[in-house]
Short mmCIF file of C-alpha atoms and ligand atoms in Angstrom, two decimals:
data_model
loop_
_atom_site.label_atom_id
_atom_site.label_comp_id
_atom_site.label_asym_id
_atom_site.label_seq_id
_atom_site.Cartn_x
_atom_site.Cartn_y
_atom_site.Cartn_z
CA MET A 15 0.00 0.00 0.00
CA GLY A 16 1.07 3.57 -0.64
CA ILE A 17 1.44 6.42 1.81
CA LYS A 18 -1.90 7.92 0.77
CA GLU A 19 -3.81 4.68 1.42
CA ASN A 20 -2.00 4.21 4.71
CA TYR A 21 -2.91 7.72 5.79
CA GLU A 22 -6.57 7.18 4.89
CA LYS A 23 -6.61 3.99 6.92
CA ILE A 24 -5.02 5.77 9.90
CA ARG A 25 -7.61 8.57 9.71
CA GLU A 26 -10.38 5.94 9.64
CA GLU A 27 -8.96 4.28 12.73
CA ILE A 28 -8.79 7.67 14.45
CA GLU A 29 -12.45 8.30 13.57
CA LYS A 30 -13.46 4.95 15.02
CA ALA A 31 -11.49 5.54 18.22
CA CYS A 32 -13.04 9.02 18.55
CA ALA A 33 -16.55 7.69 18.02
CA LYS A 34 -15.99 5.18 20.81
CA VAL A 35 -15.26 7.92 23.35
CA ARG A 36 -17.33 10.72 21.78
CA ARG A 37 -14.45 12.91 20.68
CA LYS A 38 -14.24 14.95 17.49
CA PRO A 39 -11.75 13.44 15.00
CA GLU A 40 -10.68 16.98 13.98
CA GLU A 41 -9.08 17.28 17.43
CA VAL A 42 -6.49 14.65 16.47
CA LYS A 43 -3.52 15.55 14.27
CA VAL A 44 -1.34 12.96 12.61
CA LEU A 45 2.34 13.84 12.87
CA ALA A 46 4.43 11.98 10.32
CA ALA A 47 7.58 10.74 12.07
CA THR A 48 10.04 11.12 9.20
CA LYS A 49 13.32 9.78 10.62
CA THR A 50 15.16 7.75 7.93
CA ARG A 51 12.60 8.82 5.28
CA ASN A 52 13.74 10.66 2.17
CA LEU A 53 12.42 13.88 0.63
CA GLU A 54 10.24 12.00 -1.87
CA GLU A 55 8.48 10.05 0.85
CA ILE A 56 7.90 13.21 2.87
CA LYS A 57 6.48 15.02 -0.18
CA GLU A 58 4.16 12.09 -0.79
CA ALA A 59 2.89 12.32 2.78
CA TYR A 60 2.29 16.04 2.24
CA LYS A 61 0.36 15.31 -0.95
CA ALA A 62 -1.77 12.83 0.98
CA GLY A 63 -2.80 15.72 3.23
CA ILE A 64 -0.38 15.58 6.15
CA ARG A 65 0.80 18.97 7.39
CA LEU A 66 2.60 18.01 10.59
CA PHE A 67 6.02 16.36 10.53
CA GLY A 68 8.52 15.32 13.18
CA GLU A 69 12.25 14.66 13.15
CA ASN A 70 14.32 13.09 15.91
CA ARG A 71 17.78 14.35 15.17
CA VAL A 72 18.87 17.90 14.46
CA GLN A 73 21.53 16.79 12.00
CA GLU A 74 19.03 14.83 9.91
CA ALA A 75 16.56 17.71 10.11
CA ARG A 76 19.21 20.12 8.83
CA GLU A 77 19.68 17.93 5.79
CA LYS A 78 15.97 17.72 5.02
CA ILE A 79 13.83 20.61 6.23
CA PRO A 80 15.59 23.40 4.27
CA ASN A 81 14.95 21.33 1.12
CA LEU A 82 11.25 21.08 1.86
CA ARG A 83 10.37 24.77 2.18
CA GLU A 84 8.10 24.37 -0.89
CA LEU A 85 5.65 22.42 1.28
CA GLN A 86 3.49 25.36 2.24
CA GLY A 87 1.90 25.23 5.65
CA ALA A 88 3.98 22.25 6.75
CA GLN A 89 4.83 22.36 10.44
CA TRP A 90 7.90 20.69 11.87
CA HIS A 91 8.20 19.36 15.42
CA MET A 92 11.36 18.19 17.13
CA ILE A 93 10.43 14.84 18.71
CA GLY A 94 13.85 13.45 19.67
CA HIS A 95 16.12 14.14 22.62
CA LEU A 96 17.64 17.60 22.21
CA GLN A 97 21.18 18.41 23.21
CA ARG A 98 22.01 21.90 24.31
CA ASN A 99 24.62 22.47 21.63
CA LYS A 100 22.02 21.74 18.91
CA VAL A 101 19.42 24.22 20.17
CA LYS A 102 20.69 27.04 17.94
CA TYR A 103 19.81 24.96 14.88
CA ALA A 104 16.61 23.54 16.34
CA VAL A 105 15.02 26.95 16.91
CA GLU A 106 15.65 27.81 13.25
CA LEU A 107 14.33 24.54 11.85
CA PHE A 108 11.33 23.70 13.99
CA ASN A 109 7.96 25.28 14.73
CA ALA A 110 7.77 23.37 17.99
CA ILE A 111 10.01 21.39 20.33
CA GLU A 112 8.12 18.51 21.95
CA THR A 113 11.01 17.25 24.04
CA VAL A 114 11.70 19.98 26.58
CA ASP A 115 12.63 18.11 29.75
CA ARG A 116 15.00 20.27 31.81
CA LYS A 117 15.57 23.86 32.88
CA SER A 118 18.96 24.18 31.20
CA LEU A 119 17.28 23.42 27.88
CA VAL A 120 14.60 26.05 28.52
CA GLU A 121 17.32 28.62 29.18
CA GLU A 122 19.23 27.70 26.06
CA ILE A 123 16.10 27.83 23.88
CA GLU A 124 15.18 31.26 25.21
CA LYS A 125 18.71 32.52 24.62
CA ARG A 126 18.85 31.22 21.05
CA LEU A 127 15.39 32.48 20.11
CA LYS A 128 16.64 36.06 20.14
CA GLY A 129 13.16 37.45 20.67
CA LYS A 130 11.31 35.07 18.33
CA GLU A 131 8.66 32.70 19.62
CA ILE A 132 8.46 28.92 19.60
CA GLU A 133 5.94 26.35 20.80
CA VAL A 134 7.10 23.78 23.32
CA LEU A 135 5.79 20.64 24.94
CA ILE A 136 7.22 19.05 28.06
CA GLU A 137 8.39 15.48 27.57
CA VAL A 138 7.40 13.42 30.59
CA LYS A 139 9.18 10.19 31.42
CA LEU A 140 6.62 7.66 32.61
CA SER A 141 8.69 4.65 31.70
CA PHE A 142 11.37 3.19 33.94
CA GLU A 143 13.56 2.32 30.98
CA GLU A 144 16.94 4.03 31.26
CA SER A 145 17.01 4.73 27.54
CA LYS A 146 13.94 6.97 27.69
CA HIS A 147 14.24 10.72 28.22
CA GLY A 148 11.90 13.22 29.79
CA CYS A 149 11.33 14.99 33.05
CA ARG A 150 9.88 12.98 35.90
CA PRO A 151 6.19 13.40 36.74
CA GLU A 152 6.98 15.06 40.08
CA GLU A 153 9.14 17.67 38.32
CA VAL A 154 6.66 18.65 35.62
CA LYS A 155 4.97 21.43 37.58
CA GLU A 156 8.22 23.23 38.38
CA LEU A 157 9.42 22.95 34.80
CA ALA A 158 6.07 24.21 33.49
CA GLU A 159 6.28 27.24 35.78
CA TYR A 160 9.80 27.87 34.59
CA ILE A 161 8.60 27.85 30.97
CA LEU A 162 5.56 30.04 31.71
CA GLU A 163 7.89 32.75 33.07
CA ARG A 164 9.33 33.03 29.55
CA PRO A 165 6.77 34.57 27.20
CA ASN A 166 8.68 33.61 24.04
CA LEU A 167 8.20 29.94 24.84
CA LYS A 168 4.57 28.96 24.25
CA LEU A 169 3.78 25.97 26.43
CA LYS A 170 1.28 23.84 24.50
CA GLY A 171 1.10 20.60 26.39
CA LEU A 172 2.79 17.32 27.23
CA MET A 173 4.44 14.52 25.30
CA THR A 174 5.55 11.03 26.26
CA VAL A 175 7.21 7.95 24.80
CA PRO A 176 5.91 5.00 26.84
CA PRO A 177 7.63 1.62 26.96
CA PHE A 178 6.98 -0.63 24.00
CA TYR A 179 4.46 -3.38 24.54
CA GLU A 180 3.20 -5.50 21.64
CA ASP A 181 -0.23 -5.39 23.30
CA ALA A 182 -1.35 -1.77 23.11
CA GLU A 183 -3.73 -2.26 26.04
CA LEU A 184 -0.68 -2.50 28.30
CA VAL A 185 0.29 1.01 27.22
CA ARG A 186 -3.10 2.48 28.11
CA PRO A 187 -2.20 3.25 31.78
CA PHE A 188 0.71 5.43 30.57
CA PHE A 189 -1.61 7.45 28.33
CA ILE A 190 -4.10 7.86 31.16
CA ARG A 191 -1.29 9.00 33.44
CA LEU A 192 -0.11 11.69 31.00
CA ARG A 193 -3.65 13.01 30.59
CA GLU A 194 -4.09 13.16 34.35
CA ILE A 195 -0.81 15.03 34.80
CA LYS A 196 -1.93 17.52 32.16
CA GLU A 197 -5.35 18.05 33.76
CA LYS A 198 -3.81 18.56 37.20
CA LEU A 199 -1.31 21.03 35.77
CA GLU A 200 -4.05 23.03 34.05
CA GLU A 201 -5.93 23.27 37.30
CA GLU A 202 -2.94 24.12 39.48
CA LEU A 203 -1.34 26.64 37.15
CA LYS A 204 -4.58 28.03 35.68
CA VAL A 205 -3.40 27.53 32.12
CA LYS A 206 -4.85 25.82 29.06
CA LEU A 207 -2.65 23.06 27.65
CA PRO A 208 -4.32 21.95 24.44
CA GLU A 209 -1.87 19.30 23.26
CA LEU A 210 -1.22 15.73 24.35
CA SER A 211 1.37 14.13 22.06
CA MET A 212 1.16 10.38 22.59
CA GLY A 213 0.62 7.24 20.56
CA MET A 214 2.69 5.69 17.76
CA SER A 215 1.98 3.21 14.97
CA HIS A 216 1.02 0.25 17.11
CA ASP A 217 -0.83 2.01 19.92
CA PHE A 218 -2.31 5.24 18.52
CA LYS A 219 -5.91 4.00 18.71
CA VAL A 220 -5.62 3.55 22.45
CA ALA A 221 -3.87 6.94 22.75
CA VAL A 222 -6.75 8.63 20.90
CA GLU A 223 -9.27 6.98 23.21
CA GLU A 224 -7.32 8.46 26.13
CA GLY A 225 -7.17 12.01 24.75
CA ALA A 226 -4.21 12.29 22.36
CA THR A 227 -4.31 15.38 20.12
CA ILE A 228 -1.06 14.51 18.29
CA VAL A 229 -0.27 10.93 17.29
CA ARG A 230 3.27 10.42 15.97
CA ILE A 231 3.21 7.84 13.20
CA GLY A 232 6.17 6.36 11.31
CA THR A 233 5.90 2.75 10.15
CA ALA A 234 2.10 2.60 9.79
CA LEU A 235 2.42 5.47 7.31
CA PHE A 236 5.68 4.82 5.48
CA GLY A 237 6.27 1.10 6.04
CA PRO A 238 9.16 -0.52 7.95
CA ARG A 239 12.26 1.64 8.51
CA LYS A 240 15.42 0.66 6.66
CA TYR A 241 18.53 1.81 8.46
C1 PLP B 316 10.02 6.98 15.49
C2 PLP B 316 9.16 7.69 16.47
C3 PLP B 316 7.77 7.63 16.38
C4 PLP B 316 7.03 6.77 15.36
O1 PLP B 316 7.27 5.42 15.58
P1 PLP B 316 6.49 4.30 14.74
O2 PLP B 316 6.43 3.15 15.65
O3 PLP B 316 7.30 4.04 13.53
O4 PLP B 316 5.16 4.84 14.41
C5 PLP B 316 7.04 8.35 17.31
N1 PLP B 316 7.63 9.10 18.27
C6 PLP B 316 8.96 9.18 18.37
C7 PLP B 316 9.55 10.02 19.45
C8 PLP B 316 9.76 8.48 17.48
O5 PLP B 316 11.08 8.54 17.62
#
């Protein structure tokens, strides 16, 4: 199947998941996770109707995004772990950084923005796996306050990468947890956080049932990754 057919199937699945929990499918954006994908594949995804794209590594993004400026209205999100020394490139390339997880990164982003604005999400680590990044649930509030003190950083919501389980039902508690952290934060800080970025190819239906507004899809859209 082609990218267009895959995207249509994903949108159908999103509609079904939304119907189940009485959500509006328009609330859910598909972010194409484009790591390892070439310019042709990304353009095909754009043609299929996708407007939101995510890269994991600044270096790879630097090789691709400047060559895709013809894709009008395309939005790029940084979805991989961000090192401080790459922030100066990241703020040029991306419309949003979904992986803000520490104060030093907030400071560096603000410094490199030079007065411009950028959208950010806080990456929350709900998994115990050492390999996963993100700030710990008990640190989210302090980090959110730190971001809210900086008007050039627009805090939009939370993101997480849960542990991988073949059975998506086992991931559901992690999605519920992220939503609950977001709701508590909104109440405590009196802010609106519209975005919940959670769910990937094998578990996005469950994520949508639990409130995802951004699902980050790679293989279900483009096919298996070839490294
Ligand atoms: C690669 C990646 C995805 C997409 O993964 P698939 O399983 O291919 O859909 C989503 N989020 C992040 C952070 C990724 O690195």
